[in-house]
Structures are given as C-alpha cells and as structure tokens.
XYZ file of C-alpha atoms in Angstrom:
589
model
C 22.647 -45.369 -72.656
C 21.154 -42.413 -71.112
C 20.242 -39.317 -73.177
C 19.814 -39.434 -77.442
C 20.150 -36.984 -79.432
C 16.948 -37.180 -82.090
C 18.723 -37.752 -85.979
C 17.433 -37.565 -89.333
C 16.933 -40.661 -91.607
C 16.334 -39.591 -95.184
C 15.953 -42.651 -97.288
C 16.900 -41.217 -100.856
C 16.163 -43.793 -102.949
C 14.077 -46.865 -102.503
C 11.923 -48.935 -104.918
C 8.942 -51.089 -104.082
C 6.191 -52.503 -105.900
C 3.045 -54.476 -104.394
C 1.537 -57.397 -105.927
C -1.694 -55.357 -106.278
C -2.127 -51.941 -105.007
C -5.598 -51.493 -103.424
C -3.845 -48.143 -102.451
C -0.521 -46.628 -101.994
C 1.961 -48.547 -99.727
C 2.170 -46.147 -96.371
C 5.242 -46.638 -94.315
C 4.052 -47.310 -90.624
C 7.035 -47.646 -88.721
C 10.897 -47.218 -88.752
C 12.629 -48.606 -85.611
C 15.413 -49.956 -83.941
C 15.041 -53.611 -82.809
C 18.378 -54.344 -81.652
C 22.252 -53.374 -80.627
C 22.779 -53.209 -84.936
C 19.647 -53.709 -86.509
C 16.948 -51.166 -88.174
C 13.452 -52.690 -89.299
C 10.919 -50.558 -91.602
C 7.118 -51.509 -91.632
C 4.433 -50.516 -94.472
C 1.122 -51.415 -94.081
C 1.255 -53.992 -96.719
C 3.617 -56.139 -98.667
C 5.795 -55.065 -100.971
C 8.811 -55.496 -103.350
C 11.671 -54.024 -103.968
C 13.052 -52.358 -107.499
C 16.627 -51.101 -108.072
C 14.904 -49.367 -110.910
C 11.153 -48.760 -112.292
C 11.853 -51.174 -115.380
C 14.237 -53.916 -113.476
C 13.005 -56.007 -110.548
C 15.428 -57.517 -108.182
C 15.589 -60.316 -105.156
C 17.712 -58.193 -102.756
C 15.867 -54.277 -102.529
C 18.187 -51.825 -101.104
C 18.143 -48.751 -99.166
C 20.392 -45.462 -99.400
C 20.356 -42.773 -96.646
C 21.805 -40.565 -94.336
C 22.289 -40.408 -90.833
C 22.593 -36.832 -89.054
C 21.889 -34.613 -85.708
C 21.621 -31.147 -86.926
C 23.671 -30.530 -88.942
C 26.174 -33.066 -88.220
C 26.065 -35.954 -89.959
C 27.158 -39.415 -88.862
C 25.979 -41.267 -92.432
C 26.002 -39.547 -95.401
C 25.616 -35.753 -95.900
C 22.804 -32.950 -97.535
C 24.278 -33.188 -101.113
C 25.164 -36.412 -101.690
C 23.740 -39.782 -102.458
C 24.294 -41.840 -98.964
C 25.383 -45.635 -99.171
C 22.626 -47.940 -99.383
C 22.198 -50.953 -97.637
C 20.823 -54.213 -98.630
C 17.206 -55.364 -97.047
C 15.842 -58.505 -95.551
C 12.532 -59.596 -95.770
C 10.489 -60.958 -92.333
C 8.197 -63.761 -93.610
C 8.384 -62.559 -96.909
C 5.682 -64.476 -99.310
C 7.378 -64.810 -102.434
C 9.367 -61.659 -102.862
C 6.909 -59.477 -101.093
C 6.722 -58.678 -97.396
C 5.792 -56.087 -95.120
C 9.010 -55.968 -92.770
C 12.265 -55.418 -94.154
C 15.403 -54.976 -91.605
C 18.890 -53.774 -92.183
C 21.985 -53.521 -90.129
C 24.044 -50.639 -89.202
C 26.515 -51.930 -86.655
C 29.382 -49.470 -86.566
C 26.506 -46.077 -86.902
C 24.769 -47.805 -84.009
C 27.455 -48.239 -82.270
C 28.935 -44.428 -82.384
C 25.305 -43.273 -81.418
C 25.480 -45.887 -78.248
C 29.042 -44.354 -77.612
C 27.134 -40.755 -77.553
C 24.656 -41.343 -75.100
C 21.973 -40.769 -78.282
C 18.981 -41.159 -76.821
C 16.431 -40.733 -80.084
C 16.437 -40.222 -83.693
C 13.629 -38.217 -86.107
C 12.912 -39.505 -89.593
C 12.803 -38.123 -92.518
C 12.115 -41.124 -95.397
C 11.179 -40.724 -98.835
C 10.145 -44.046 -100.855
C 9.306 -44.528 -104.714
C 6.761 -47.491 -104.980
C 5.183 -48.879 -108.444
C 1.540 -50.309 -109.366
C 0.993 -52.615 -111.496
C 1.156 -50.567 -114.129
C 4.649 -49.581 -113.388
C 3.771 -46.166 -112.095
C 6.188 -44.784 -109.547
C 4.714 -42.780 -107.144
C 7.233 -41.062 -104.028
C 6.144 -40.975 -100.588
C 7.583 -39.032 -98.240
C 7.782 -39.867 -93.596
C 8.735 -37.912 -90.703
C 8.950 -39.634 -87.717
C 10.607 -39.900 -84.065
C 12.332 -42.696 -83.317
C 13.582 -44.175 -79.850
C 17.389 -45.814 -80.145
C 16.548 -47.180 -76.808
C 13.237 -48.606 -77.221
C 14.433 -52.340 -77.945
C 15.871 -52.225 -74.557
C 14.227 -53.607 -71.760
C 13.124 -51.818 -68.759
C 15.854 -51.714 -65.966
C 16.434 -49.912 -63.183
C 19.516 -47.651 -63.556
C 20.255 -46.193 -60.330
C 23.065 -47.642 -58.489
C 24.168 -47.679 -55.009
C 23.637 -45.117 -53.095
C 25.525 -43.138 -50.142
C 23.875 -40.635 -48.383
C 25.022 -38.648 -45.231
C 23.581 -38.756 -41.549
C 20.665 -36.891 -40.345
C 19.413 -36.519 -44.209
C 15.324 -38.126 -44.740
C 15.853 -37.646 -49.262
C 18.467 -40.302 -50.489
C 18.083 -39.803 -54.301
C 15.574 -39.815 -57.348
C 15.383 -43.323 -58.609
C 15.981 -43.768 -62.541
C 14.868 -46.293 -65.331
C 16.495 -46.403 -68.704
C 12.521 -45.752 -69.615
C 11.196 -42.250 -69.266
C 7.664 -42.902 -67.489
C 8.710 -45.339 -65.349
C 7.512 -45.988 -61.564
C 9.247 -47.366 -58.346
C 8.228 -49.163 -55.420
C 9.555 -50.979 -52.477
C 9.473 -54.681 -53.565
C 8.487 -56.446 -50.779
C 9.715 -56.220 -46.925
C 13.089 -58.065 -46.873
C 15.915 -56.682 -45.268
C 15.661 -53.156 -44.998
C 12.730 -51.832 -46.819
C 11.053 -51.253 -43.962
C 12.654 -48.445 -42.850
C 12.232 -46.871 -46.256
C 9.626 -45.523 -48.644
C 9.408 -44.221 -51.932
C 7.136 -40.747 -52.764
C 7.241 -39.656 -56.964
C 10.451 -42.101 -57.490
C 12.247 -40.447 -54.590
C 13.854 -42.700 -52.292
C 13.717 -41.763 -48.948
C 13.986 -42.625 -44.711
C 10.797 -43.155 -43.003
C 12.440 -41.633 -40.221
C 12.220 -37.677 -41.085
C 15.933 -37.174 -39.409
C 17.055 -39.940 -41.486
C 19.761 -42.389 -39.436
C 22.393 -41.212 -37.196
C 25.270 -42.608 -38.253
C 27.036 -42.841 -34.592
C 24.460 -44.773 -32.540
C 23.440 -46.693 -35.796
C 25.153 -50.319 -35.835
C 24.330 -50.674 -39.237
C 26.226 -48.296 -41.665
C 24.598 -50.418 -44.794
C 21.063 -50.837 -45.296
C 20.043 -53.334 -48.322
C 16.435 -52.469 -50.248
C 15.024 -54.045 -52.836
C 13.068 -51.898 -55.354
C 10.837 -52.442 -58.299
C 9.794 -50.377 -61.609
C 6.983 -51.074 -63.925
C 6.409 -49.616 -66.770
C 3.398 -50.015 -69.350
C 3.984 -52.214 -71.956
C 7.472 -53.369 -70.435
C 7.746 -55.960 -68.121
C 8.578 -55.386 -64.197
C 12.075 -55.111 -63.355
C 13.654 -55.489 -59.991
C 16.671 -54.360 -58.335
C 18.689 -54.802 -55.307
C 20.957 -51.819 -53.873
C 22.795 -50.913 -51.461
C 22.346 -47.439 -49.196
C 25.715 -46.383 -47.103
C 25.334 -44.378 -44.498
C 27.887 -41.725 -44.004
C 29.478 -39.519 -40.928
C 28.868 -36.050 -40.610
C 30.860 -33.969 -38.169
C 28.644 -33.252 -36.331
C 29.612 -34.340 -32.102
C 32.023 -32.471 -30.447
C 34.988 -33.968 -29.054
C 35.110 -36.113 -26.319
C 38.679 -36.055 -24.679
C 41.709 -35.338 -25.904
C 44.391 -38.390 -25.499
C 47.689 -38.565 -24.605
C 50.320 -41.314 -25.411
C 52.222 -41.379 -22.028
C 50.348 -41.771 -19.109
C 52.557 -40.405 -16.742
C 53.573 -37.128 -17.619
C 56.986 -36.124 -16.165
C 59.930 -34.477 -17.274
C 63.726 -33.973 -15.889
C 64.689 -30.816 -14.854
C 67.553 -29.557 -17.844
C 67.545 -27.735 -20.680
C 65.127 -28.015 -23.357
C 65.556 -25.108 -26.479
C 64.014 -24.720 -29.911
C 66.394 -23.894 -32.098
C 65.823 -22.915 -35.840
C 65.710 -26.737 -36.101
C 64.012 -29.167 -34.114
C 65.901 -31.083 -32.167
C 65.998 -34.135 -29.661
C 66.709 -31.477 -27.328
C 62.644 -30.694 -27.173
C 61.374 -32.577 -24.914
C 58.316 -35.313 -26.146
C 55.401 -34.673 -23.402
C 53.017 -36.849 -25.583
C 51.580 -37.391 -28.964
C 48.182 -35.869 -28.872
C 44.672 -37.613 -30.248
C 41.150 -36.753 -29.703
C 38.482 -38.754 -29.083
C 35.508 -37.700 -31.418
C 32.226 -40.266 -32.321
C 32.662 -38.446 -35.763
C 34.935 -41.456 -38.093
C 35.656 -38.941 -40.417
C 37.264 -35.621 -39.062
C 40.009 -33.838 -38.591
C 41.531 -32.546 -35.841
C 43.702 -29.347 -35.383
C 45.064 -28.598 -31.302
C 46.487 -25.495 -30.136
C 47.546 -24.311 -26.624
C 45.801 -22.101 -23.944
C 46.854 -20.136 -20.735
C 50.390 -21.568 -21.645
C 52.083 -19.248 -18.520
C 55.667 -19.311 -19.230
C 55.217 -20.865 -22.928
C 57.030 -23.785 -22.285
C 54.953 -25.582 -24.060
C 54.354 -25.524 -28.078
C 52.852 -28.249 -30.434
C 54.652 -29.555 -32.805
C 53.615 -30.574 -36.354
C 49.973 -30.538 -35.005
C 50.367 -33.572 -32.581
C 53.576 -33.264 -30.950
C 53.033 -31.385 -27.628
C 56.725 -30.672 -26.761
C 58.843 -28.386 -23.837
C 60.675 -25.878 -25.567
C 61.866 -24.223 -22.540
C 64.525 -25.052 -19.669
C 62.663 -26.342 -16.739
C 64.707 -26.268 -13.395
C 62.823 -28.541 -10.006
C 64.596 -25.898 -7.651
C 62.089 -23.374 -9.187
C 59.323 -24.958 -10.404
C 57.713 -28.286 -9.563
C 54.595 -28.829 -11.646
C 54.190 -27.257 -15.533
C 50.334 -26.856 -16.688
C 48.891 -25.853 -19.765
C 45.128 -25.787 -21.380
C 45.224 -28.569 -24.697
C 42.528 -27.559 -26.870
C 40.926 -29.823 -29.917
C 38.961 -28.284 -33.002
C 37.790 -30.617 -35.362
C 36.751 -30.174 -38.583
C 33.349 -28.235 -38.005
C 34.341 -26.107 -35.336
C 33.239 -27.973 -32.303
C 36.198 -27.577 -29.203
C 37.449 -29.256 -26.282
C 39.681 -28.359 -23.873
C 41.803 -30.252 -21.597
C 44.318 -29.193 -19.034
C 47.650 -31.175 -19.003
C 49.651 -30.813 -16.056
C 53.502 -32.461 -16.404
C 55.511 -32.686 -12.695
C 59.075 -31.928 -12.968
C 61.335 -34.631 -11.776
C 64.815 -33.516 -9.894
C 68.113 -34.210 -11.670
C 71.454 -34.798 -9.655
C 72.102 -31.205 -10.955
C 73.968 -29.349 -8.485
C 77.547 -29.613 -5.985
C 76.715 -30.449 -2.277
C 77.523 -27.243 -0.084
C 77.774 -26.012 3.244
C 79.775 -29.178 4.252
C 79.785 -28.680 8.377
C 81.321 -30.689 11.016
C 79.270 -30.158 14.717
C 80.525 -29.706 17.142
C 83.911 -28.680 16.803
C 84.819 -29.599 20.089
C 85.686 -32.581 21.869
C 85.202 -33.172 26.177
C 88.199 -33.943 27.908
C 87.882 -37.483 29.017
C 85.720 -38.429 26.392
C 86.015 -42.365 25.967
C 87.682 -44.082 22.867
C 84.583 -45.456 20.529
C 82.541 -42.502 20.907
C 80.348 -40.512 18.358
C 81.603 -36.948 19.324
C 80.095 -35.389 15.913
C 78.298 -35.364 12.871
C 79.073 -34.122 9.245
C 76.405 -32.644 6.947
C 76.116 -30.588 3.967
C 73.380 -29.375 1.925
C 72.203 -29.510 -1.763
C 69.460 -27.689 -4.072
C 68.512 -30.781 -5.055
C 65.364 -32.579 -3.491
C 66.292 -35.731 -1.814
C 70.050 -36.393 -2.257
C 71.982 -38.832 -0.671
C 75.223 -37.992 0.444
C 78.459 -40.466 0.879
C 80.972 -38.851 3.042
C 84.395 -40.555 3.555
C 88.109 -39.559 4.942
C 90.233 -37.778 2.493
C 93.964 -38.813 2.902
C 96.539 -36.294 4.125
C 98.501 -35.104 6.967
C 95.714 -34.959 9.632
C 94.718 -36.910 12.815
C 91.743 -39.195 10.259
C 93.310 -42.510 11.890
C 92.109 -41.466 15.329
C 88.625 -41.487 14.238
C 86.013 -43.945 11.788
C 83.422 -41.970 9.802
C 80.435 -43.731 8.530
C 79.006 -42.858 5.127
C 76.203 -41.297 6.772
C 78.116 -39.185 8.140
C 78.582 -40.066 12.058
C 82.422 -38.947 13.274
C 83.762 -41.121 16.433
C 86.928 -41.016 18.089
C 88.580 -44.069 18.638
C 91.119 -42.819 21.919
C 90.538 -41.730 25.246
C 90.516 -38.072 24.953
C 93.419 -36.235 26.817
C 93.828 -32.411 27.051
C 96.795 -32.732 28.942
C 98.240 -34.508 26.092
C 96.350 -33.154 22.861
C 93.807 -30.233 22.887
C 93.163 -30.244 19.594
C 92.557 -32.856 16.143
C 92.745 -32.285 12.258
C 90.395 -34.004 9.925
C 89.976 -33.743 5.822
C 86.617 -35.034 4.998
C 84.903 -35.390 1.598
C 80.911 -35.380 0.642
C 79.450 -36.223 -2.716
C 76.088 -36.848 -4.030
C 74.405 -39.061 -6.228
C 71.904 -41.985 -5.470
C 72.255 -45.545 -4.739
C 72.862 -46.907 -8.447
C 75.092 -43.533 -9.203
C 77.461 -42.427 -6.698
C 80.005 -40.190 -6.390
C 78.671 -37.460 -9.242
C 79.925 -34.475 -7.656
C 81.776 -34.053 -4.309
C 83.186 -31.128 -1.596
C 86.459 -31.033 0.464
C 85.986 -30.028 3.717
C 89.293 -29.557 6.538
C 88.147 -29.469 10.327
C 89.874 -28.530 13.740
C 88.423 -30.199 16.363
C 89.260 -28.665 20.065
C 89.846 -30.253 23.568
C 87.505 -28.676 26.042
C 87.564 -29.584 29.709
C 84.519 -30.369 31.145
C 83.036 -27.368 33.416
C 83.271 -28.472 37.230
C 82.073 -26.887 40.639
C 85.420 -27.232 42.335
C 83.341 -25.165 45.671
C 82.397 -27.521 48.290
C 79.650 -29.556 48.427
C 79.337 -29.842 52.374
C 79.305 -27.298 54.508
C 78.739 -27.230 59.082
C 76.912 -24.292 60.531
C 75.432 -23.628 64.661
C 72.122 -23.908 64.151
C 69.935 -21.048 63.945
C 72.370 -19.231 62.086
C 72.475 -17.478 58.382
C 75.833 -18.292 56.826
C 76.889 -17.730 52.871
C 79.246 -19.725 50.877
C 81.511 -18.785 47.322
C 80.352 -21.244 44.638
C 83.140 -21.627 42.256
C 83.885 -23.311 38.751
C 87.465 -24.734 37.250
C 85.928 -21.549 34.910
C 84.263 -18.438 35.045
C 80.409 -20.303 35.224
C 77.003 -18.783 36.143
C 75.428 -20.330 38.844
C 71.429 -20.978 39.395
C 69.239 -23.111 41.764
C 67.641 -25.778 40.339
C 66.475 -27.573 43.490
C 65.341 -25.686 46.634
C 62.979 -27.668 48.370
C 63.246 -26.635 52.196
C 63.323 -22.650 50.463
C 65.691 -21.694 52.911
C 68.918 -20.814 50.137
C 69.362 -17.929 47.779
C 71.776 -16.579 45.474
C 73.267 -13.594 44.716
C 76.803 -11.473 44.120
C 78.257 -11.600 40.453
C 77.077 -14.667 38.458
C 74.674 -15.939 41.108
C 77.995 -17.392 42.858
C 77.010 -16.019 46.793
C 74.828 -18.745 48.235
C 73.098 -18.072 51.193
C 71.165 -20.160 53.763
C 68.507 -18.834 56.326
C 69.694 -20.906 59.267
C 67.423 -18.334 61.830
C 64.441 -21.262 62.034
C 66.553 -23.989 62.086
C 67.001 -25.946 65.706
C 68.918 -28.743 65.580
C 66.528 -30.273 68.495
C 63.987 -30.812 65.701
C 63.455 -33.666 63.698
C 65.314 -32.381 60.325
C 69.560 -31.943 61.225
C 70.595 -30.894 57.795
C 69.058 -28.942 54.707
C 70.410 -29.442 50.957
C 70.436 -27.705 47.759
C 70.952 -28.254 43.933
C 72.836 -25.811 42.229
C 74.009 -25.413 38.290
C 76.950 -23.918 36.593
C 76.673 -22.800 33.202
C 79.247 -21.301 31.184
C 77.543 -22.286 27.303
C 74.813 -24.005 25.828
C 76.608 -27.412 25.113
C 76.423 -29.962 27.621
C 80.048 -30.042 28.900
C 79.391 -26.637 29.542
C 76.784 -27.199 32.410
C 77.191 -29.233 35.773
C 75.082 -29.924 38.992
C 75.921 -29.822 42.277
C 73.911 -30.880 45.527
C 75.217 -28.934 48.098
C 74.313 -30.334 51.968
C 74.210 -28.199 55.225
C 74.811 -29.907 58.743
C 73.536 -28.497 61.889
C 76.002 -27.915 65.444
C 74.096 -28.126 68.437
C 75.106 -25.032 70.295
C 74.095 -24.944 74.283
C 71.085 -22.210 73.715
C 68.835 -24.021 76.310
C 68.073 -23.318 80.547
C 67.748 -26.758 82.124
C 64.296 -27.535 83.532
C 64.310 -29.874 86.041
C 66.954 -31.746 88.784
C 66.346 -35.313 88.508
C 67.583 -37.730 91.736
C 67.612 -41.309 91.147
C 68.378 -44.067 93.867
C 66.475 -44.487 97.548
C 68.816 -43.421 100.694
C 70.270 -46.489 103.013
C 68.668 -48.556 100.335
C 65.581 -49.008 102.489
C 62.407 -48.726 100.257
C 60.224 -46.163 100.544
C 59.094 -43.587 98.986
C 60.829 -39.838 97.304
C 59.045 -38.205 100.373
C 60.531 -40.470 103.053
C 64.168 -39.861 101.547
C 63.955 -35.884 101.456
C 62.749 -36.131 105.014
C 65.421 -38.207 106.029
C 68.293 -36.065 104.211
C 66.808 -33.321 105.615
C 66.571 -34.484 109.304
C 70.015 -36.082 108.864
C 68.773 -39.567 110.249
C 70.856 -40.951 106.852
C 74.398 -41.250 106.027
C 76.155 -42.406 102.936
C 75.384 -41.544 99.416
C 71.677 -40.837 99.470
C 70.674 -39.937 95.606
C 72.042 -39.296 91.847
C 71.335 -36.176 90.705
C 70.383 -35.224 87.378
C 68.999 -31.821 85.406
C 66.517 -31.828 82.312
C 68.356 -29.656 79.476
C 67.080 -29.335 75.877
C-alpha cells in the first residue's frame, strides 16, 4: 500500500479498572500490528468492565472508523459495534496490551491505498473505589507501520542518451538507497538523494551499446527497520535519433518491359512492381514514411507507402533508362535520399518494315549456286532477329534457296537470251530464338537480267613508228571510258565519254629497245560491278625505212690469195684480177 488516508478512532465506551491505581491508567499507544489486528497499550495493567458495578472476563470495545467525514465503521450519532479484547500476558485478568481484530475494515483501508489513521479514544476506568473516571486520546496512527521495510520501485526503462533513471521508493517514508555492492552492473551507476542515475552524464547509447539490460542491485535502510535489498532490472530504450542509412530495395535488378502501365481509379496488376522499399536506420524503433523527388515524367508513384510502382507507359524506342530521387523520413525528421534508376527492357513490340531485296538485278551468265542477293528489313525494336522464308505462289521461288538469314542464290545458269527477268514472294517475321514467327511482312520482287558491260573495241592495234594515231573505244553499251594504267604516259583520252584514245607515237623508234607500248582502260556505265570492265589495250611498232645507210661493207679476198683489203683494191683497180673479187654490203639502221 502506498498512500493512507489519516481516520478517526473514537472508542465510545470502554471500561477498565486496575488492581490498584497509583494514578490514572494513560493510554500510550493504539496501533496496527498486523494485516487484521489492532493492539492498545496503557501504561499499566488493567481490567475490563461492561459496566461500573459488573466485572467481566472478556472487556470490549465500541467505536467508529472514519476519514472526514466518511465513515467506514460506525457513524457521529450512533453507538459503533464493539469488539471483544484479548489480553497479551495478562496476570490474572489484568494486562497492559489488549488487541482486537478488524479484518474486513482493514482490509477496505488496504484496498484504498490508506496510508494513516488519527485517533480519537475516550476510555472510562474505575479505582478501587469504583470511581469511573473518562479519559480522552488523540493520536496518529501508521496502517503501514507493521510492515517491513521494502524497496518498492520496480524495473525500470529509461531512454538513450538520458544520465536520471528514476527516484527510488520504500514503502517507508525516510528511507535511504545505495548501490549494494559491485556485481553486475552497479558500476556503471550511482545513486545521489535516492535518485538513480548513469555515471556516464550522456547516459548509454542504445545503438553501439551491446547490452540493452543492465542488472543493479540496490539497498535501503531505514532506522529502526532492518536493511532491505533489491535486485532490478534497467532497459535501455531507442530514441530516434540517427538518420537513415540507405534506403533498400527488394529486387536487385531493376528493369522493366517496355508496355503499358496505367493507374486507374483502382490499382491494378497493370502497375508495374519496381520494388518494395525499406530503410536502413540504427534506430529499432521508427517509422518510416518515403516520397518521390525530381520524378521527370512522373512515372513513378509509391504505393501504400512502400510500393514504388510505374504508373505510366514506358516505350524502349523512346526512352531507355527511367530515374527518380527515393527519399526516407523517419519518425523524427531525419532524410535520406537515394536515386533509383530502372533500364527499360525492349519488347517484340512492333511489325518488321522496309523488307528490301538488293540488288534487283541479276548478270547474264551468272553461274547456278550463286548468292546474287540479300533480303533485309528493319524493325523499331533493338536487336530483333528476323526469319525470312519463300512464300508459295506463282513466281520463279524454285529457281532459287533462301536461307533464314536472309542470303538469296540462284540455282541455274543465268540466260538473258532465254529469261531476262525472275519473280520472287518472300516473307520476314520477327521474334527471338525461343519465340518465332510473332509478326511477319510480305514482300514480291522482280529480279532483272542484265548483260555484263563489255569493251567490244579492239584490244591490239599496229602503227609506223614515230607516228600519233587515235582509236574509238567502244562498249556492247553506251559506257564512259577512263585510264587506269598509263605507265609509258604516252596515251590520252578525249571526244564524248572519254571514248577517243590517243597515242603519241612521235618518240617512238622501233630501232630501240621497247617495240610496243600498252594501256589499261575502264568502261563504266553504273556503280555495280557488272557495270564496269577493264581492258589492256597493246600498240605494236612497223619499222618504216626512215634511215640513210652508212657504210659499204665487202667481204671475201680477190683470186683467193691472202692478203690484205689494201692489196685487193689495188688489184681491182689495176685490173691484174679476174673473177668475182668481193661481196658487197651497206650499213642501214
């Protein structure tokens, strides 16, 4: 029991008589010894009378019981119950203690948290002489005084960063505390005018404290009660009072298929999940509230205060890469801020198009089993693979194979003179390697017959040396003509389309070392390669007589006697010889 209320006592009517009165009996003490029982003291033995003529064994007591002026026994005008007395030690049928119980009025004060009581008792007490004489107490009692001394404070919790825990309380007013001993805890406590409290003037920090518990031991003593000791327990409670850490996300990869996402009045699966956010926080006990920042298109929203959702359609062909700023309060204010970034993943979203065939031509003479072309086709979305295949019909397909990549060969000889042109229906569809086929294009092609450009001019042509001569280059069509190989420097061309060669003969002498001079000449009438042909064209010298001789040669030796040039001139001369004399010759470049 805590707190009494003080009550008043009046004892209306008691008898006593002592064996011999030296003086008046004097009532020294009324008090509670127990959970039921009342004892009164006098200051010297006595007996007890129902009436000043009649003695009895068993005195009683009658009075009342009240707190203000509420009474819990009896009331102001009336006679309260009485109540018989027991003697302590009595000698004969005196004694000086006499005790009474009151279990259920005890019992209702206990129940009220009554701490103390006044008295107001009036007793009638004889001499020997029967003279009654009426004495009259006031007095303070203490319900709580039988009890004794314990130490009523309980565990304790008390938050981080705080030195004062709590004022320590005994069920006895005047009580005073100390640390009992060193065990466990108690040294990192003290105790200053019965307030507990941490050594440590910033108290414990709950978040780098491994310990959330601490265990002390405490004692109270009290004068005239005996020591008491008592073990508690001190918690240690979070405060908010870090900031967040980091803000955590459930799925660590953050991607999302292009499509379309909407918020409608109500949520649907059609929202796309990004993550479930958390926050990282030392703080056990918080709460956390997120919101978005620099959310540039506001596709993003939160959803029931965790859900971080797309709310928007997201297309790959426009955007790759979605960011937005995550922010974390928690429950005192502090923030953190954390930039999620989610990459857009392409979806098979979209028809091929553009499906092209190139070239559209085909070179006369073109062997059977060659790749002549190549299909393609295009798609918005990022990396498709396309499957391209034959579509049936009334075209010339079964003269050629088409991969699935796409590569187009004929499989016959090509022959303008026979065919100069070729139908085929070809389809292209996209998709991947584990889904085909989701959306194709029809595409119908003409392929034409070209021949293959050709310098039908000659290629060898015989001129006198030392002369200029031209020559008409000329193509099976109408062709440009260039040199492409010149390496003596002695042609040129001119005339319409660069088809008038000429050659600079004027140095040339067939009597030197080189006899003929060449050239490399092109025909163009396109870009593509059967549209462009070579030609080495060769010049051959004539040796023309352009030369005076410059000497007479005479070989031989006249009537075939030997001697020398000198003895046959003066012997042809002198005509002393006869017969064939010399061979003549002449020295001619």
């Amino acid at each position: 029991m805590n707190t009494f209320n003080r009550f008043i006592i009046t004892t209306l009517l008691v008898f006593f008589t002592s064996q011999a009165f030296a003086s008046d009996p004097v009532i020294t003490e009324l008090k509670r010894i127990d959970v039921k029982t009342f004892q009164i003291t006098f200051d010297q033995p006595v007996q007890g009378w129902e009436s000043v003529t009649e003695s009895i064994d068993n005195p009683r007591v009658s009075y009342s019981i009240n707190k203000g002026a509420t009474y819990y026994l009896g009331s102001p005008s009336s006679n309260s119950p009485s109540r018989t007395l027991t003697p302590i030690s009595p000698i004969g049928r005196f004694a000086t203690q006499w005790t009474w119980e009151e279990t259920a009025i005890l019992a209702t004060l206990d129940a009220d948290n009554l701490d103390s009581v006044d008295i107001n008792l009036g007793t009638y007490v004889a001499n020997n002489n029967n003279e009654i004489v009426l004495k009259n107490l006031k007095q303070t009692i203490s319900l709580t005084d039988y009890l004794p001394l314990a130490i009523t404070t309980n565990n304790l919790t008390t938050p981080e960063g705080v030195q004062t825990i709590a004022t320590l309380s005994a069920n006895k007013d005047g009580a005073t505390f100390s640390l009992d001993g060193t065990a466990d805890n108690n040294n990192l406590f003290k105790i200053e005018n019965s307030v507990l409290k941490f050594k440590n003037a910033n108290g414990a920090d709950y978040d780098t404290t491994s310990s959330k518990i601490y265990t002390i031991h405490i004692k109270a003593t009290k004068s005239g009660k005996a020591d008491t000791t008592k073990t508690i327990e001190v918690t240690l409670t979070d405060v908010n009072d870090s900031t967040p850490t980091d803000i955590t996300l459930s799925n660590s990869t953050l991607t999302i298929p292009e499509g379309r996402y909407e918020e409608t009045s109500s949520i649907s699966s059609r929202l796309f999940l990004v993550a479930n956010l958390g926050a990282i926080d030392v703080d056990t006990t918080n709460t956390f509230t997120f919101s978005l920042e620099n959310n540039t298109g506001n596709f993003f929203k939160i959803i029931n205060n965790t859900k971080l959702r797309i709310i928007k359609s997201v297309d790959y062909e426009v955007i790759k890469t979605l960011s937005v700023d995550v922010k974390v309060t928690d429950g005192a204010g502090h923030e953190y801020t954390k930039i999620v970034t989610v990459v857009v993943t392409d979806v098979n979203d979209n028809t091929p198009k553009n499906l092209q065939l190139n070239p559209l031509t085909i070179i006369d003479g073109t062997p059977a089993n060659t790749q002549i072309a190549t299909v393609s086709a295009t798609d918005a979305d990022a990396n498709t693979q396309f499957y391209y295949e034959f579509v049936i019909g009334e075209n010339d397909n079964n003269k050629f194979a088409l991969t699935i990549d796409g590569k187009l060969s004929i499989t016959e000889t090509v022959n303008l003179a026979t065919k100069s042109s070729y139908k085929v229906y070809i389809r292209v569809a996209d998709g991947n390697a584990s889904d085909p086929l989701k959306r194709d294009l029809l595409g119908e092609f003409t392929l034409t017959v070209k021949p293959r450009l050709t310098i039908t001019s000659s290629n060898t042509l015989n001129i006198n040396e030392g002369e200029n001569t031209t020559h008409t280059l000329t193509a099976n069509e109408n062709a440009t003509f260039s040199i492409i190989e010149n390496t003596s420097n002695l042609f040129s061309l001119s005339g319409t389309n660069n088809a008038t060669l000429a050659f600079n003969g004027t140095t040339t002498d067939f009597e030197s070392a080189t006899k003929s001079y060449s050239v490399k000449v092109k025909a163009t009438t396109g870009n593509e390669d059967y549209k462009n042909t070579e030609q080495t064209i060769a010049i051959n010298l004539v040796d023309i007589n352009d030369n005076t001789p410059t000497d007479i040669l005479l070989t031989g030796n006249i009537d075939n006697n030997v001697g020398t040039i000198e003895d046959d001139k003066r012997k042809l001369l002198d005509g002393s010889s006869s017969g064939t004399v010399a061979t003549l010759t002449t020295t001619d470049a």
